[in-house]
mmCIF file of C-alpha atoms and ligand atoms in Angstrom:
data_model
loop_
_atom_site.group_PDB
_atom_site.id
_atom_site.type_symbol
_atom_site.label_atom_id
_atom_site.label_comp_id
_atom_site.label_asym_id
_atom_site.label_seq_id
_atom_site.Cartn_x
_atom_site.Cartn_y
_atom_site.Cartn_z
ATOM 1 C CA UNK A 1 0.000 0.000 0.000
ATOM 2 C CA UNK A 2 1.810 3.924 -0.983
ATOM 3 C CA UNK A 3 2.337 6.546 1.606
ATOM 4 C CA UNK A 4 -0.638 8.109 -0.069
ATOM 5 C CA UNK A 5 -3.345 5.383 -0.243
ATOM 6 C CA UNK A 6 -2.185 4.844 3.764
ATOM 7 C CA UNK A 7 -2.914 8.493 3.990
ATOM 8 C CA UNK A 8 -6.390 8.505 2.734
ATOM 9 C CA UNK A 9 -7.515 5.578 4.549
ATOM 10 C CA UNK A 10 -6.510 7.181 7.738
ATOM 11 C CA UNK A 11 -8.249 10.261 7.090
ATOM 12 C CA UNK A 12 -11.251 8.185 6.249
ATOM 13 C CA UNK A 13 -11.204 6.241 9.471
ATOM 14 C CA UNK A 14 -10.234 8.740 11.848
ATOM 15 C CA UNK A 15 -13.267 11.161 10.514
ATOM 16 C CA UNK A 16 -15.653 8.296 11.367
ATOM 17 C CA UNK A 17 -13.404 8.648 15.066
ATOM 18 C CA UNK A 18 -14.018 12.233 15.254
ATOM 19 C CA UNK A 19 -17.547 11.943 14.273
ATOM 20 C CA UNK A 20 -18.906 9.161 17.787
ATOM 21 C CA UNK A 21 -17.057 11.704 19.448
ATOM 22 C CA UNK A 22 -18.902 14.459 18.286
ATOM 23 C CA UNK A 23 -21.950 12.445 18.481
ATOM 24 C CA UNK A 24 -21.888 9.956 21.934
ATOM 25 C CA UNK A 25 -23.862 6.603 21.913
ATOM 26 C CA UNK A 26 -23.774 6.358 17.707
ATOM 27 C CA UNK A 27 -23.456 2.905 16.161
ATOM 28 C CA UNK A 28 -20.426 1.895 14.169
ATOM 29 C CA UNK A 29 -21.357 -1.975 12.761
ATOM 30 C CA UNK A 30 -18.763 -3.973 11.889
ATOM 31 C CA UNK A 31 -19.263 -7.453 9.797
ATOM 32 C CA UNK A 32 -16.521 -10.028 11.090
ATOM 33 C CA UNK A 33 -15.733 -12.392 8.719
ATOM 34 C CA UNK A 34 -13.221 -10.842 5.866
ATOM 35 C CA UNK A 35 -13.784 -7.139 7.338
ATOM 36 C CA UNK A 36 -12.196 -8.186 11.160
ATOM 37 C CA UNK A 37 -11.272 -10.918 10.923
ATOM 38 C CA UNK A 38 -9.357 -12.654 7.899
ATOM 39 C CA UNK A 39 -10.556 -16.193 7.191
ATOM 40 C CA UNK A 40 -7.158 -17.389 5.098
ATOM 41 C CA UNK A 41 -5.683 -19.331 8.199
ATOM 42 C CA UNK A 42 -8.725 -20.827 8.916
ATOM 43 C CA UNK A 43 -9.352 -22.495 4.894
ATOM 44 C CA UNK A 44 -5.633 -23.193 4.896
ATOM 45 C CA UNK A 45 -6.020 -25.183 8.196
ATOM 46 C CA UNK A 46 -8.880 -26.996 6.882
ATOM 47 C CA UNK A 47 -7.168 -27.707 3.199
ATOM 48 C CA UNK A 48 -3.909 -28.985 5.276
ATOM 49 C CA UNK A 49 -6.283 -31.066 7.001
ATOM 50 C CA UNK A 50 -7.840 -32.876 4.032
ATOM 51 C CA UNK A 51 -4.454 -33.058 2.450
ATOM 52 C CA UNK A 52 -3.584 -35.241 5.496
ATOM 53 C CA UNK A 53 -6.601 -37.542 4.831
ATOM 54 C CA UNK A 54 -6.048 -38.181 1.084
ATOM 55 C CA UNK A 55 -1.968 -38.638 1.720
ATOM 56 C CA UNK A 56 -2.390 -42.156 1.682
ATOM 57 C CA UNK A 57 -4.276 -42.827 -0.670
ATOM 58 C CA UNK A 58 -3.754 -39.973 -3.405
ATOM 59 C CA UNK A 59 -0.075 -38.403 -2.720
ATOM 60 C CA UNK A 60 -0.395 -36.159 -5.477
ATOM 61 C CA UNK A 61 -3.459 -34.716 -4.520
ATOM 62 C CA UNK A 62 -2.130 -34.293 -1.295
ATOM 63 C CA UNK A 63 0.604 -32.214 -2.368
ATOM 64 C CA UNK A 64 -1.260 -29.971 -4.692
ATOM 65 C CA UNK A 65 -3.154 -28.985 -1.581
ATOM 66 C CA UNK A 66 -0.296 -28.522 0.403
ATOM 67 C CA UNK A 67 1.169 -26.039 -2.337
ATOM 68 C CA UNK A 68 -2.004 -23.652 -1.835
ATOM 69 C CA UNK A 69 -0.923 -20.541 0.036
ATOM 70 C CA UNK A 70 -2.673 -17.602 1.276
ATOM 71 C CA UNK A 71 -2.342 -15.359 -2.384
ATOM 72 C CA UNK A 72 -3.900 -18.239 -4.524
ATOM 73 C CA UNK A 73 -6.951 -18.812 -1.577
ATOM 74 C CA UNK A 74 -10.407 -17.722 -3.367
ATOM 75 C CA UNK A 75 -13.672 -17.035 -2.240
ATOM 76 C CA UNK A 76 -14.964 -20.547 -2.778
ATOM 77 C CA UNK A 77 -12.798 -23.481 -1.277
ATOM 78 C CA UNK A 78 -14.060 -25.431 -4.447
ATOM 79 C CA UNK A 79 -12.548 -22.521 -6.738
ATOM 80 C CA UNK A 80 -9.388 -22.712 -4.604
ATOM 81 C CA UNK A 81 -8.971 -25.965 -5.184
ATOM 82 C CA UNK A 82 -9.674 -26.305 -8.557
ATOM 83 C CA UNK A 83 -6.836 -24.117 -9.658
ATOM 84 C CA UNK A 84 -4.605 -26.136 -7.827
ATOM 85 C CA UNK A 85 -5.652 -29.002 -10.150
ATOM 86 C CA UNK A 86 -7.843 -30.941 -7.992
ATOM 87 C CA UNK A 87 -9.566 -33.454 -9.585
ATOM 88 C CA UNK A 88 -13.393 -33.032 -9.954
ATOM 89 C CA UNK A 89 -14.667 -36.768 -7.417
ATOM 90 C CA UNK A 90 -11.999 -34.516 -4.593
ATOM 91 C CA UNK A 91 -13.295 -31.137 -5.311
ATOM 92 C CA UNK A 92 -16.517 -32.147 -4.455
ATOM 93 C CA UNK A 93 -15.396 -34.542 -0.971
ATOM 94 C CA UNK A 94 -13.226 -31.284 0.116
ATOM 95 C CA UNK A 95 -16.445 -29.350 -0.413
ATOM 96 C CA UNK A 96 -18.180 -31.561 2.035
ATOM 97 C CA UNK A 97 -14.971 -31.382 4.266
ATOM 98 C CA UNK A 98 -14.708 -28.244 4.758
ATOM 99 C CA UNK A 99 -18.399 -27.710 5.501
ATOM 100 C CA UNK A 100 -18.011 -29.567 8.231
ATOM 101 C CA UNK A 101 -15.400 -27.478 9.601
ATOM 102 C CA UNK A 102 -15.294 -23.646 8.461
ATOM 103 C CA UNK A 103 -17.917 -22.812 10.704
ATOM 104 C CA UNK A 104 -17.388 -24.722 14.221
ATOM 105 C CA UNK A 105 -16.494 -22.706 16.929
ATOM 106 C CA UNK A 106 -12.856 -24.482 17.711
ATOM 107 C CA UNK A 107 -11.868 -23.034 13.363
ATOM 108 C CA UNK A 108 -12.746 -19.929 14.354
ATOM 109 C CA UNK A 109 -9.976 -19.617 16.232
ATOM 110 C CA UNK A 110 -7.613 -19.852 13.583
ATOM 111 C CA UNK A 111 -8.801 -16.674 11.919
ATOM 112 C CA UNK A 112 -6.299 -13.634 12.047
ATOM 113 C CA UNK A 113 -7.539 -10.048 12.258
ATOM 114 C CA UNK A 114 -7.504 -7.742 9.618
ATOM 115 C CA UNK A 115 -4.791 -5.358 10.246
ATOM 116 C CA UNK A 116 -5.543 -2.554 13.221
ATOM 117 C CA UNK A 117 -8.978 -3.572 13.450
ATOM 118 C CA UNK A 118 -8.814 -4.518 17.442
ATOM 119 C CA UNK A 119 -6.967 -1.129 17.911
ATOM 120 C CA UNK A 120 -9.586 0.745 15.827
ATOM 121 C CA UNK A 121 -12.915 -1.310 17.314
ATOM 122 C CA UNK A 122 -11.125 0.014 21.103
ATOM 123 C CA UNK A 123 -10.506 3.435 19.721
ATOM 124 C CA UNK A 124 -14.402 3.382 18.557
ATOM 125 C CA UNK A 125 -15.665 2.600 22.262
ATOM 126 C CA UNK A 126 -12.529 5.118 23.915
ATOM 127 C CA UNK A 127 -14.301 7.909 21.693
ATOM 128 C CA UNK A 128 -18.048 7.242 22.402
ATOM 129 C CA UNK A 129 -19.397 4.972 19.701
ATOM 130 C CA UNK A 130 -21.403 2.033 20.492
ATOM 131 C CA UNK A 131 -20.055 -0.957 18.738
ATOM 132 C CA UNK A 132 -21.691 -3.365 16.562
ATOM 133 C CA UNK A 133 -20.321 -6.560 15.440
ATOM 134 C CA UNK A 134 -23.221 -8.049 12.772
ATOM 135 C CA UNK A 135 -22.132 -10.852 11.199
ATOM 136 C CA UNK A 136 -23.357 -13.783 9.358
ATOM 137 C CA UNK A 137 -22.430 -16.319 11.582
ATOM 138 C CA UNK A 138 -25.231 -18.275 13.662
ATOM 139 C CA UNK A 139 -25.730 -18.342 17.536
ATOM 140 C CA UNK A 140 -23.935 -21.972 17.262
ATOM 141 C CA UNK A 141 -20.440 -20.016 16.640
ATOM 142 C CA UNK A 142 -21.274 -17.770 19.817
ATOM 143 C CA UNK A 143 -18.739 -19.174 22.094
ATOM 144 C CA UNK A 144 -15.980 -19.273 19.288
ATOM 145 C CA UNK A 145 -16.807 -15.426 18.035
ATOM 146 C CA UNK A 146 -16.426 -14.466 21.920
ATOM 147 C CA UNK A 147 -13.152 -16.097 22.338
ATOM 148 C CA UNK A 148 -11.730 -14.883 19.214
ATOM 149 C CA UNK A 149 -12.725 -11.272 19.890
ATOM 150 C CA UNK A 150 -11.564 -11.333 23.271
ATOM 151 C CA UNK A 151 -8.032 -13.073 22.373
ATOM 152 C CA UNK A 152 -7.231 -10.684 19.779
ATOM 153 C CA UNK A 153 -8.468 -7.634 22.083
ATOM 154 C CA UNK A 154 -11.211 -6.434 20.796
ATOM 155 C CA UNK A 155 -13.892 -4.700 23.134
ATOM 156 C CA UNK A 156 -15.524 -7.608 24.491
ATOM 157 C CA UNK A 157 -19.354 -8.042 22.976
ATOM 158 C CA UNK A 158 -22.232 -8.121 26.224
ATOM 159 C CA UNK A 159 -19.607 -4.786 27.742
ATOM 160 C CA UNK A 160 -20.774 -1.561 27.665
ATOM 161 C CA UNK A 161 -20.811 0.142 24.252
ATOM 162 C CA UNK A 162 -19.950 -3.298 22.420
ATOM 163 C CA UNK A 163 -22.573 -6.110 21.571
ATOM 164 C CA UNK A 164 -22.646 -9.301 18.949
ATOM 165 C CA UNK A 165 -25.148 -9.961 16.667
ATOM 166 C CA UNK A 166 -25.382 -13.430 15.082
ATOM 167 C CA UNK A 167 -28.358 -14.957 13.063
ATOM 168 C CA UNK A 168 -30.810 -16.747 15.085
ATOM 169 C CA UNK A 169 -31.077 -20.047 12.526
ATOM 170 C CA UNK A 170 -27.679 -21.215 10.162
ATOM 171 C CA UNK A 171 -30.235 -21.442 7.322
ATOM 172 C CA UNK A 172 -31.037 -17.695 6.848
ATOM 173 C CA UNK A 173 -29.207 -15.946 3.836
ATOM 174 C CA UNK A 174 -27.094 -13.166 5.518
ATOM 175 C CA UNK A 175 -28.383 -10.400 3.101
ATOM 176 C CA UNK A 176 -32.324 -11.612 4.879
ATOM 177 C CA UNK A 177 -30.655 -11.324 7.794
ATOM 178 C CA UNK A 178 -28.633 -8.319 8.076
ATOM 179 C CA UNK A 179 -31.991 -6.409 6.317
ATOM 180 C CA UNK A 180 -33.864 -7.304 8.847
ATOM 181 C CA UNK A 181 -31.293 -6.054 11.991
ATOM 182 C CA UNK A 182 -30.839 -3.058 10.067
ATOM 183 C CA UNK A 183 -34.286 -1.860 10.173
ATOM 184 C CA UNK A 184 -33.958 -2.753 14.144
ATOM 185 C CA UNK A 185 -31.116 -0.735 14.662
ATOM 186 C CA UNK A 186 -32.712 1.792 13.077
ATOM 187 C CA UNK A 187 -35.348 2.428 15.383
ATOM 188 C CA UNK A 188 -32.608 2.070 17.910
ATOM 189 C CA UNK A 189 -30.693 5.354 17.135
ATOM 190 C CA UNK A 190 -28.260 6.666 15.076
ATOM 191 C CA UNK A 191 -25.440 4.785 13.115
ATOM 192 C CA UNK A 192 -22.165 6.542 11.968
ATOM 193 C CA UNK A 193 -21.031 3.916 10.046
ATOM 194 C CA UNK A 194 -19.904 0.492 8.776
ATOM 195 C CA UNK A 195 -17.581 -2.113 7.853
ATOM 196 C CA UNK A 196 -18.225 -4.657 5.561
ATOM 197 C CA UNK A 197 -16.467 -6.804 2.853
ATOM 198 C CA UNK A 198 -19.756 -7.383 0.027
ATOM 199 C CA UNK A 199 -20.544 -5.016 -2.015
ATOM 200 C CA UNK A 200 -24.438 -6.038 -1.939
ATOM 201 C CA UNK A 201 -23.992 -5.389 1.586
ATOM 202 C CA UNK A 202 -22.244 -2.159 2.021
ATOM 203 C CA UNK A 203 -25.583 -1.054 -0.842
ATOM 204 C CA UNK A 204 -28.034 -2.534 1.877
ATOM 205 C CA UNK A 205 -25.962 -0.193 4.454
ATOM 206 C CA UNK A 206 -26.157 2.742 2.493
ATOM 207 C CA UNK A 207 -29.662 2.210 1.676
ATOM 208 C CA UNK A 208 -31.045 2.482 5.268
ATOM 209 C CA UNK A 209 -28.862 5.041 6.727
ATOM 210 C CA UNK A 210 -28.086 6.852 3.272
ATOM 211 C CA UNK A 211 -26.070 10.035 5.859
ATOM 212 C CA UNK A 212 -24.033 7.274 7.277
ATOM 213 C CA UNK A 213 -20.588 6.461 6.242
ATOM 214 C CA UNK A 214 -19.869 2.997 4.715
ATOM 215 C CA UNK A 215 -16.809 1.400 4.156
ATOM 216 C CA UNK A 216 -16.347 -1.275 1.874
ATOM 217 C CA UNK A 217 -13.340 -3.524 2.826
ATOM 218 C CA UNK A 218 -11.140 -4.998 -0.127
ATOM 219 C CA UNK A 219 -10.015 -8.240 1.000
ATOM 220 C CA UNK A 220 -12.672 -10.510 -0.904
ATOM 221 C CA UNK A 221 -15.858 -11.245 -1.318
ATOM 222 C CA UNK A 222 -18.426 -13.922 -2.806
ATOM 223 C CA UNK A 223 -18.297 -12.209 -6.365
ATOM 224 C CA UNK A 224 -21.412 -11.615 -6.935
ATOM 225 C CA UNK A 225 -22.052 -8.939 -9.783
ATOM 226 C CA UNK A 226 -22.742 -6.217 -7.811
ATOM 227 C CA UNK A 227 -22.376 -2.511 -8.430
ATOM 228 C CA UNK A 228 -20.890 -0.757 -5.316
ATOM 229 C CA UNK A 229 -22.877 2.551 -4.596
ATOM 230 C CA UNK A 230 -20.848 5.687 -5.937
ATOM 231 C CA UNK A 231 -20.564 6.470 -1.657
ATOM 232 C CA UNK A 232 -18.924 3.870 -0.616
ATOM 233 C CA UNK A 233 -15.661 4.150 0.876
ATOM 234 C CA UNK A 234 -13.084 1.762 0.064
ATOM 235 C CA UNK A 235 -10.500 1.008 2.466
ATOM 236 C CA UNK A 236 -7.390 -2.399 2.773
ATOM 237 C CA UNK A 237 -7.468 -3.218 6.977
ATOM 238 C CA UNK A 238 -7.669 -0.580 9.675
ATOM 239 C CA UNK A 239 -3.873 0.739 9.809
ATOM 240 C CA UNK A 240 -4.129 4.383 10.009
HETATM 241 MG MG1 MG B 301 -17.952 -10.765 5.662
#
């Protein structure tokens, strides 16, 4: 990242700073996964741990897994793997694989934050804003989500000024979900911005608190063809 990009992403995240001071008690929402929290450890644990189950069987396969590092990790596990030359019947068994394991509480804490963000979450709650983490995990990844914010010091969710919110039921589509907070929060009080890494979700954002600031985070996303709204403010991590 230049001098200069550095620059203008601290400007942009200090003015939402200045801004819960100037206005005590206002939301700042963050989403967790790829916006906090980067999920590259945790899919690299999970492909090392296939690997380990094919080795005997399928060597090869095993060490095309092996080779995949954190620059050629996509979205999609399935995408990740097939450009490491995975053949299609292992594709599909990984798939199942790692469902089984991305989103249990003992993963989660493999997941590295995104650079600054427990310094900038604190900074939030030191200047007045009430933090929101809103993510699309379910209540079954509570425990996990708790211990992972609180080992990487963040302000600890159920503290004043800090609180979690994680989809009641696994099955709900996040975009349902996070529609449906958003129009909560809204009777709640005033938000001064957010943090997200999809682009359908920053519009969402935008579209219920269209004075709010909101930040779209490019590490990656699910790639759905979405136009990001002209607003949006695009930022790497939280290093300021
Ligand atoms: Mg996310």
């Amino acid at each position: 990242m230049s001098g200069a990009a550095l620059r203008r992403q601290a400007e942009l995240l200090d003015a939402v700073l200045a801004e819960a001071e100037a206005a005590p008690g206002a939301m700042v929402i963050f989403d967790l996964d790829d916006t906090l929290f980067s999920t590259a450890r945790r899919h690299l644990r999970i492909l090392r741990e296939f690997a380990d189950l094919v080795e005997s069987g399928d060597p090869d396969a095993a060490a095309l897994l092996r080779a995949i590092d954190h620059e050629s990790l996509r979205y999609a596990v399935t995408d990740t793997a097939k450009d490491a030359g995975l053949r299609d019947a292992l594709v599909k068994d990984l798939r199942d694989f790692w469902f089984a394991r991305f989103f249990k509480n003992r993963y989660l804490l493999e997941d590295d934050v995104v650079p600054g963000a427990p310094a900038y979450c604190e900074e939030a709650v030191a200047r007045g804003a009430a933090v929101v983490y809103m993510t699309g995990r379910d209540e079954g990844m509570r425990e996990g989500t708790e211990s992972a914010l609180e080992r990487h010091g963040f302000p600890r969710p159920g503290a004043a000024r800090a609180r979690l919110i994680l989809k009641p039921r696994f099955d709900t589509p996040d975009m349902a979900f996070k529609a449906e907070v958003l129009a909560r929060l809204k009777e709640e009080g005033a938000v001064a911005a957010s943090f997200e890494n999809e682009p359908a979700h920053v519009n969402l954002f935008r579209e219920t608190f269209p004075a709010a600031r909101h930040f779209l985070l490019e590490t990656k996303h699910s790639g759905r063809p979405v136009s990001l709204h002209p607003d949006a403010l695009r930022i790497r991590d939280f290093r300021r």
